[in-house]
Amino acid sequence: MPILAVSVSFKSHQACVAALEEAYAEDRKQVIPLRVEANGDRREVSLTTKGVERIGPELALYDATVWYHNGGLRADLPERQIETSHSYEHRIRRCDGNAMRTSGEQGYTLSTFDPAPDRPKP
């Protein structure tokens, strides 16, 4: 689904770039390395970006995708498997002079299936 484009004006190009840097810092705070619970549930949040890119003297870009991965054991399948769902938020923030334009999309992909780890032996 598209994210409606929004434009915001800042006092200067430097202030606009500072807002890009702040958005980058906030996205980095969301990152969670893969966590696996005792029951096999798993969660991970990852960030795909090149960071804030300065393209020209009055042009900067922050293009980032935050991925959310949530999974769990599917004991109902013939072979034990971990099903993981994947959703994302992709935002493109562009400073042209003192104006920032934000657009993007959010959505999800098909689930993936991986072999479940062997059960611990008693």
mmCIF file of C-alpha atoms in Angstrom:
data_model
loop_
_atom_site.group_PDB
_atom_site.id
_atom_site.type_symbol
_atom_site.label_atom_id
_atom_site.label_comp_id
_atom_site.label_asym_id
_atom_site.label_seq_id
_atom_site.Cartn_x
_atom_site.Cartn_y
_atom_site.Cartn_z
ATOM 1 C CA MET A 1 0.000 0.000 0.000
ATOM 2 C CA PRO A 2 1.389 3.409 -0.847
ATOM 3 C CA ILE A 3 2.142 5.918 1.892
ATOM 4 C CA LEU A 4 0.670 9.268 0.963
ATOM 5 C CA ALA A 5 3.377 11.766 0.042
ATOM 6 C CA VAL A 6 3.892 14.568 2.551
ATOM 7 C CA SER A 7 6.009 17.714 2.227
ATOM 8 C CA VAL A 8 7.467 19.709 5.127
ATOM 9 C CA SER A 9 9.519 22.923 5.007
ATOM 10 C CA PHE A 10 12.465 23.597 7.307
ATOM 11 C CA LYS A 11 14.380 26.806 8.070
ATOM 12 C CA SER A 12 17.336 25.636 5.985
ATOM 13 C CA HIS A 13 18.717 22.719 4.004
ATOM 14 C CA GLN A 14 20.937 21.867 7.000
ATOM 15 C CA ALA A 15 17.858 21.624 9.246
ATOM 16 C CA CYS A 16 16.212 19.336 6.690
ATOM 17 C CA VAL A 17 19.285 17.079 6.581
ATOM 18 C CA ALA A 18 19.325 17.030 10.406
ATOM 19 C CA ALA A 19 15.735 15.699 10.259
ATOM 20 C CA LEU A 20 16.908 12.964 7.863
ATOM 21 C CA GLU A 21 19.683 12.041 10.322
ATOM 22 C CA GLU A 22 17.111 11.923 13.145
ATOM 23 C CA ALA A 23 14.852 9.605 11.108
ATOM 24 C CA TYR A 24 17.859 7.349 10.451
ATOM 25 C CA ALA A 25 18.679 7.244 14.183
ATOM 26 C CA GLU A 26 15.058 6.381 15.034
ATOM 27 C CA ASP A 27 15.038 3.550 12.476
ATOM 28 C CA ARG A 28 18.278 2.121 13.904
ATOM 29 C CA LYS A 29 16.657 2.043 17.371
ATOM 30 C CA GLN A 30 13.960 -0.314 16.025
ATOM 31 C CA VAL A 31 16.453 -3.011 14.980
ATOM 32 C CA ILE A 32 16.149 -6.211 17.040
ATOM 33 C CA PRO A 33 18.488 -9.142 16.383
ATOM 34 C CA LEU A 34 16.802 -12.503 15.940
ATOM 35 C CA ARG A 35 15.246 -13.643 19.225
ATOM 36 C CA VAL A 36 14.051 -17.205 19.644
ATOM 37 C CA GLU A 37 11.754 -18.057 22.559
ATOM 38 C CA ALA A 38 11.745 -21.420 24.340
ATOM 39 C CA ASN A 39 8.548 -22.385 22.487
ATOM 40 C CA GLY A 40 10.207 -21.703 19.097
ATOM 41 C CA ASP A 41 8.569 -18.319 18.432
ATOM 42 C CA ARG A 42 10.966 -15.903 16.805
ATOM 43 C CA ARG A 43 11.093 -12.183 16.131
ATOM 44 C CA GLU A 44 13.523 -9.959 14.286
ATOM 45 C CA VAL A 45 13.476 -6.372 13.050
ATOM 46 C CA SER A 46 16.037 -5.363 10.435
ATOM 47 C CA LEU A 47 16.888 -2.189 8.542
ATOM 48 C CA THR A 48 17.939 -1.964 4.898
ATOM 49 C CA THR A 49 19.429 1.411 3.941
ATOM 50 C CA LYS A 50 22.536 3.228 2.758
ATOM 51 C CA GLY A 51 21.918 5.870 5.439
ATOM 52 C CA VAL A 52 21.643 9.572 4.650
ATOM 53 C CA GLU A 53 23.115 10.256 1.214
ATOM 54 C CA ARG A 54 24.221 13.735 0.188
ATOM 55 C CA ILE A 55 23.620 13.845 -3.523
ATOM 56 C CA GLY A 56 24.424 17.510 -4.117
ATOM 57 C CA PRO A 57 24.868 20.806 -2.295
ATOM 58 C CA GLU A 58 21.106 21.212 -1.758
ATOM 59 C CA LEU A 59 19.928 17.617 -2.228
ATOM 60 C CA ALA A 60 19.967 14.739 0.293
ATOM 61 C CA LEU A 61 18.168 11.404 0.471
ATOM 62 C CA TYR A 62 17.293 8.858 3.129
ATOM 63 C CA ASP A 63 15.771 5.701 1.602
ATOM 64 C CA ALA A 64 15.095 2.958 4.156
ATOM 65 C CA THR A 65 13.090 -0.214 4.622
ATOM 66 C CA VAL A 66 12.317 -1.565 8.087
ATOM 67 C CA TRP A 67 11.548 -5.294 7.960
ATOM 68 C CA TYR A 68 9.517 -7.108 10.621
ATOM 69 C CA HIS A 69 9.955 -10.901 10.772
ATOM 70 C CA ASN A 70 7.738 -12.975 13.076
ATOM 71 C CA GLY A 71 7.636 -16.742 13.118
ATOM 72 C CA GLY A 72 6.796 -19.846 15.008
ATOM 73 C CA LEU A 73 6.790 -23.611 14.915
ATOM 74 C CA ARG A 74 4.194 -25.241 12.640
ATOM 75 C CA ALA A 75 3.748 -28.639 14.275
ATOM 76 C CA ASP A 76 0.687 -29.291 12.077
ATOM 77 C CA LEU A 77 2.862 -29.727 8.975
ATOM 78 C CA PRO A 78 4.156 -33.198 8.014
ATOM 79 C CA GLU A 79 7.723 -32.109 8.763
ATOM 80 C CA ARG A 80 8.414 -29.714 11.621
ATOM 81 C CA GLN A 81 8.894 -26.272 10.104
ATOM 82 C CA ILE A 82 9.207 -22.676 11.211
ATOM 83 C CA GLU A 83 6.798 -20.355 9.386
ATOM 84 C CA THR A 84 7.925 -16.739 9.270
ATOM 85 C CA SER A 85 5.798 -13.820 8.116
ATOM 86 C CA HIS A 86 7.506 -10.715 6.726
ATOM 87 C CA SER A 87 6.123 -7.187 6.642
ATOM 88 C CA TYR A 88 7.857 -3.911 5.845
ATOM 89 C CA GLU A 89 7.683 -0.134 5.846
ATOM 90 C CA HIS A 90 9.633 1.537 3.035
ATOM 91 C CA ARG A 91 10.049 5.290 3.322
ATOM 92 C CA ILE A 92 11.862 7.646 0.993
ATOM 93 C CA ARG A 93 12.719 11.030 2.473
ATOM 94 C CA ARG A 94 14.281 13.592 0.171
ATOM 95 C CA CYS A 95 15.528 17.056 1.077
ATOM 96 C CA ASP A 96 15.582 19.429 -1.865
ATOM 97 C CA GLY A 97 16.773 22.713 -0.418
ATOM 98 C CA ASN A 98 14.785 23.274 2.756
ATOM 99 C CA ALA A 99 11.820 21.084 1.682
ATOM 100 C CA MET A 100 11.499 17.435 2.685
ATOM 101 C CA ARG A 101 9.218 15.166 0.732
ATOM 102 C CA THR A 102 8.340 11.802 2.292
ATOM 103 C CA SER A 103 6.749 8.947 0.354
ATOM 104 C CA GLY A 104 6.918 5.179 0.331
ATOM 105 C CA GLU A 105 4.913 2.041 0.835
ATOM 106 C CA GLN A 106 4.105 -0.594 3.399
ATOM 107 C CA GLY A 107 3.164 -4.193 2.910
ATOM 108 C CA TYR A 108 4.100 -7.797 3.386
ATOM 109 C CA THR A 109 5.526 -10.732 1.485
ATOM 110 C CA LEU A 110 4.591 -14.388 1.453
ATOM 111 C CA SER A 111 5.558 -16.430 4.491
ATOM 112 C CA THR A 112 8.727 -18.470 4.337
ATOM 113 C CA PHE A 113 9.230 -21.968 5.751
ATOM 114 C CA ASP A 114 12.458 -23.316 7.219
ATOM 115 C CA PRO A 115 13.217 -26.675 8.810
ATOM 116 C CA ALA A 116 12.715 -26.573 12.565
ATOM 117 C CA PRO A 117 15.765 -27.326 14.667
ATOM 118 C CA ASP A 118 15.985 -30.828 16.050
ATOM 119 C CA ARG A 119 14.321 -31.378 19.378
ATOM 120 C CA PRO A 120 16.749 -31.599 22.272
ATOM 121 C CA LYS A 121 17.361 -35.174 23.366
ATOM 122 C CA PRO A 122 16.465 -35.988 26.989
#
